[in-house]
Amino acid sequence: MTRDAEPLGDDGLDEAVKAMSHPGRRAMLRLARDGERTATELADAAGLAPSAASPHLKLLKEVGLMHVRVDAKRRLYSVDFERLAQVRAVFDELWADQLDALKHRAESGTASKRRRGTA
């Protein structure tokens, strides 16, 4: 079974998926999954200087993958799990399509071997 391609929506989900392509941003998200973190902690997790991490954190916030809460003089970042689940669903759907195609090829190969008497 194949699924028809859906047009890109205006919800920015494709931008959130693209944001996941950077290993530093993925490292930041992994650390922030466990709770609020400062920009410095997230920069360290990504192996980046705080100044280099800043645009990555801004992007993660803009695409909805992170929330920011100001606490006195600190900015605390946390993962938006609902948005992360939406991104995961994109990959799950792509993976499901590949599994469906693989299953179809495997079943077709088994059926033709049976017809030839080699299975």
PDB file of C-alpha atoms in Angstrom:
ATOM      1  CA  MET A   1       0.000   0.000   0.000  1.00  0.00           C
ATOM      2  CA  THR A   2       1.377   3.400  -0.934  1.00  0.00           C
ATOM      3  CA  ARG A   3       0.259   6.744   0.344  1.00  0.00           C
ATOM      4  CA  ASP A   4      -0.299   9.752  -1.875  1.00  0.00           C
ATOM      5  CA  ALA A   5       2.077  12.615  -1.224  1.00  0.00           C
ATOM      6  CA  GLU A   6       0.441  15.380   0.749  1.00  0.00           C
ATOM      7  CA  PRO A   7       1.145  19.019  -0.057  1.00  0.00           C
ATOM      8  CA  LEU A   8       3.328  20.897   2.375  1.00  0.00           C
ATOM      9  CA  GLY A   9       1.230  22.627   4.986  1.00  0.00           C
ATOM     10  CA  ASP A  10       1.550  26.086   6.404  1.00  0.00           C
ATOM     11  CA  ASP A  11       2.119  24.779   9.927  1.00  0.00           C
ATOM     12  CA  GLY A  12       5.905  24.943   9.554  1.00  0.00           C
ATOM     13  CA  LEU A  13       6.288  21.220  10.117  1.00  0.00           C
ATOM     14  CA  ASP A  14       8.685  20.882   7.197  1.00  0.00           C
ATOM     15  CA  GLU A  15      10.895  23.542   8.824  1.00  0.00           C
ATOM     16  CA  ALA A  16      10.809  21.634  12.111  1.00  0.00           C
ATOM     17  CA  VAL A  17      11.880  18.477  10.282  1.00  0.00           C
ATOM     18  CA  LYS A  18      14.751  20.391   8.654  1.00  0.00           C
ATOM     19  CA  ALA A  19      15.797  21.753  12.044  1.00  0.00           C
ATOM     20  CA  MET A  20      16.355  18.162  13.191  1.00  0.00           C
ATOM     21  CA  SER A  21      19.051  17.699  10.532  1.00  0.00           C
ATOM     22  CA  HIS A  22      21.766  19.400  12.593  1.00  0.00           C
ATOM     23  CA  PRO A  23      23.547  17.120  15.111  1.00  0.00           C
ATOM     24  CA  GLY A  24      24.048  19.982  17.565  1.00  0.00           C
ATOM     25  CA  ARG A  25      20.350  20.785  17.608  1.00  0.00           C
ATOM     26  CA  ARG A  26      19.526  17.118  18.134  1.00  0.00           C
ATOM     27  CA  ALA A  27      21.978  17.029  21.070  1.00  0.00           C
ATOM     28  CA  MET A  28      20.277  20.076  22.584  1.00  0.00           C
ATOM     29  CA  LEU A  29      16.861  18.458  22.234  1.00  0.00           C
ATOM     30  CA  ARG A  30      18.099  15.221  23.813  1.00  0.00           C
ATOM     31  CA  LEU A  31      19.373  17.093  26.867  1.00  0.00           C
ATOM     32  CA  ALA A  32      16.272  19.271  27.171  1.00  0.00           C
ATOM     33  CA  ARG A  33      14.001  16.203  27.062  1.00  0.00           C
ATOM     34  CA  ASP A  34      14.872  15.611  30.702  1.00  0.00           C
ATOM     35  CA  GLY A  35      13.801  19.075  31.837  1.00  0.00           C
ATOM     36  CA  GLU A  36      14.594  22.740  31.567  1.00  0.00           C
ATOM     37  CA  ARG A  37      18.155  23.660  30.679  1.00  0.00           C
ATOM     38  CA  THR A  38      20.082  26.880  30.321  1.00  0.00           C
ATOM     39  CA  ALA A  39      21.548  27.985  27.010  1.00  0.00           C
ATOM     40  CA  THR A  40      25.031  27.258  28.372  1.00  0.00           C
ATOM     41  CA  GLU A  41      24.098  23.681  29.282  1.00  0.00           C
ATOM     42  CA  LEU A  42      22.598  23.155  25.847  1.00  0.00           C
ATOM     43  CA  ALA A  43      25.604  24.686  24.102  1.00  0.00           C
ATOM     44  CA  ASP A  44      27.899  22.347  26.052  1.00  0.00           C
ATOM     45  CA  ALA A  45      25.760  19.346  25.061  1.00  0.00           C
ATOM     46  CA  ALA A  46      26.077  20.358  21.410  1.00  0.00           C
ATOM     47  CA  GLY A  47      29.809  21.000  21.673  1.00  0.00           C
ATOM     48  CA  LEU A  48      29.305  24.645  20.723  1.00  0.00           C
ATOM     49  CA  ALA A  49      30.308  27.970  22.196  1.00  0.00           C
ATOM     50  CA  PRO A  50      27.276  29.768  23.658  1.00  0.00           C
ATOM     51  CA  SER A  51      27.461  32.408  20.919  1.00  0.00           C
ATOM     52  CA  ALA A  52      27.436  29.701  18.241  1.00  0.00           C
ATOM     53  CA  ALA A  53      24.568  27.857  19.947  1.00  0.00           C
ATOM     54  CA  SER A  54      22.358  30.943  20.131  1.00  0.00           C
ATOM     55  CA  PRO A  55      21.099  30.858  16.504  1.00  0.00           C
ATOM     56  CA  HIS A  56      20.389  27.127  16.842  1.00  0.00           C
ATOM     57  CA  LEU A  57      18.323  27.706  19.980  1.00  0.00           C
ATOM     58  CA  LYS A  58      16.496  30.542  18.250  1.00  0.00           C
ATOM     59  CA  LEU A  59      15.660  28.265  15.321  1.00  0.00           C
ATOM     60  CA  LEU A  60      14.452  25.453  17.601  1.00  0.00           C
ATOM     61  CA  LYS A  61      12.168  27.957  19.308  1.00  0.00           C
ATOM     62  CA  GLU A  62      10.921  29.430  16.001  1.00  0.00           C
ATOM     63  CA  VAL A  63       9.961  26.022  14.582  1.00  0.00           C
ATOM     64  CA  GLY A  64       8.190  25.127  17.814  1.00  0.00           C
ATOM     65  CA  LEU A  65      10.496  22.377  19.058  1.00  0.00           C
ATOM     66  CA  MET A  66      11.483  24.289  22.204  1.00  0.00           C
ATOM     67  CA  HIS A  67       9.850  26.608  24.692  1.00  0.00           C
ATOM     68  CA  VAL A  68      11.733  29.338  26.527  1.00  0.00           C
ATOM     69  CA  ARG A  69      10.885  30.506  30.021  1.00  0.00           C
ATOM     70  CA  VAL A  70      12.571  33.507  31.606  1.00  0.00           C
ATOM     71  CA  ASP A  71      13.456  32.956  35.259  1.00  0.00           C
ATOM     72  CA  ALA A  72      15.076  36.049  36.771  1.00  0.00           C
ATOM     73  CA  LYS A  73      18.213  36.488  34.634  1.00  0.00           C
ATOM     74  CA  ARG A  74      18.151  33.030  33.071  1.00  0.00           C
ATOM     75  CA  ARG A  75      16.419  31.725  29.993  1.00  0.00           C
ATOM     76  CA  LEU A  76      15.370  28.119  30.473  1.00  0.00           C
ATOM     77  CA  TYR A  77      14.730  25.942  27.439  1.00  0.00           C
ATOM     78  CA  SER A  78      12.492  22.881  27.344  1.00  0.00           C
ATOM     79  CA  VAL A  79      11.230  20.549  24.631  1.00  0.00           C
ATOM     80  CA  ASP A  80       7.747  20.922  23.178  1.00  0.00           C
ATOM     81  CA  PHE A  81       6.847  17.232  23.171  1.00  0.00           C
ATOM     82  CA  GLU A  82       3.705  17.730  21.107  1.00  0.00           C
ATOM     83  CA  ARG A  83       5.711  19.331  18.304  1.00  0.00           C
ATOM     84  CA  LEU A  84       8.415  16.678  18.594  1.00  0.00           C
ATOM     85  CA  ALA A  85       5.701  14.023  18.202  1.00  0.00           C
ATOM     86  CA  GLN A  86       4.533  15.742  15.002  1.00  0.00           C
ATOM     87  CA  VAL A  87       8.074  15.561  13.610  1.00  0.00           C
ATOM     88  CA  ARG A  88       8.354  11.922  14.614  1.00  0.00           C
ATOM     89  CA  ALA A  89       5.078  11.184  12.824  1.00  0.00           C
ATOM     90  CA  VAL A  90       6.615  12.484   9.584  1.00  0.00           C
ATOM     91  CA  PHE A  91       9.501  10.036   9.918  1.00  0.00           C
ATOM     92  CA  ASP A  92       7.208   7.207  11.041  1.00  0.00           C
ATOM     93  CA  GLU A  93       5.100   7.689   7.928  1.00  0.00           C
ATOM     94  CA  LEU A  94       8.162   7.639   5.671  1.00  0.00           C
ATOM     95  CA  TRP A  95       9.444   4.531   7.420  1.00  0.00           C
ATOM     96  CA  ALA A  96       6.054   2.824   7.136  1.00  0.00           C
ATOM     97  CA  ASP A  97       6.046   3.443   3.381  1.00  0.00           C
ATOM     98  CA  GLN A  98       9.470   1.810   3.101  1.00  0.00           C
ATOM     99  CA  LEU A  99       8.367  -1.170   5.194  1.00  0.00           C
ATOM    100  CA  ASP A 100       5.253  -1.574   3.044  1.00  0.00           C
ATOM    101  CA  ALA A 101       7.386  -1.577  -0.113  1.00  0.00           C
ATOM    102  CA  LEU A 102       9.857  -4.060   1.390  1.00  0.00           C
ATOM    103  CA  LYS A 103       7.020  -6.346   2.477  1.00  0.00           C
ATOM    104  CA  HIS A 104       5.525  -6.229  -1.014  1.00  0.00           C
ATOM    105  CA  ARG A 105       8.892  -7.099  -2.619  1.00  0.00           C
ATOM    106  CA  ALA A 106       9.471  -9.936  -0.168  1.00  0.00           C
ATOM    107  CA  GLU A 107       6.004 -11.365  -0.723  1.00  0.00           C
ATOM    108  CA  SER A 108       6.364 -11.068  -4.498  1.00  0.00           C
ATOM    109  CA  GLY A 109       9.718 -12.858  -4.382  1.00  0.00           C
ATOM    110  CA  THR A 110       8.346 -15.670  -2.213  1.00  0.00           C
ATOM    111  CA  ALA A 111       5.345 -16.121  -4.489  1.00  0.00           C
ATOM    112  CA  SER A 112       7.491 -16.357  -7.617  1.00  0.00           C
ATOM    113  CA  LYS A 113       9.852 -18.857  -5.941  1.00  0.00           C
ATOM    114  CA  ARG A 114       6.840 -21.011  -5.036  1.00  0.00           C
ATOM    115  CA  ARG A 115       5.646 -20.924  -8.637  1.00  0.00           C
ATOM    116  CA  ARG A 116       9.096 -22.058  -9.793  1.00  0.00           C
ATOM    117  CA  GLY A 117       9.225 -24.693  -7.046  1.00  0.00           C
ATOM    118  CA  THR A 118      12.354 -23.283  -5.380  1.00  0.00           C
ATOM    119  CA  ALA A 119      10.800 -22.217  -2.075  1.00  0.00           C
TER     120      ALA A 119
END
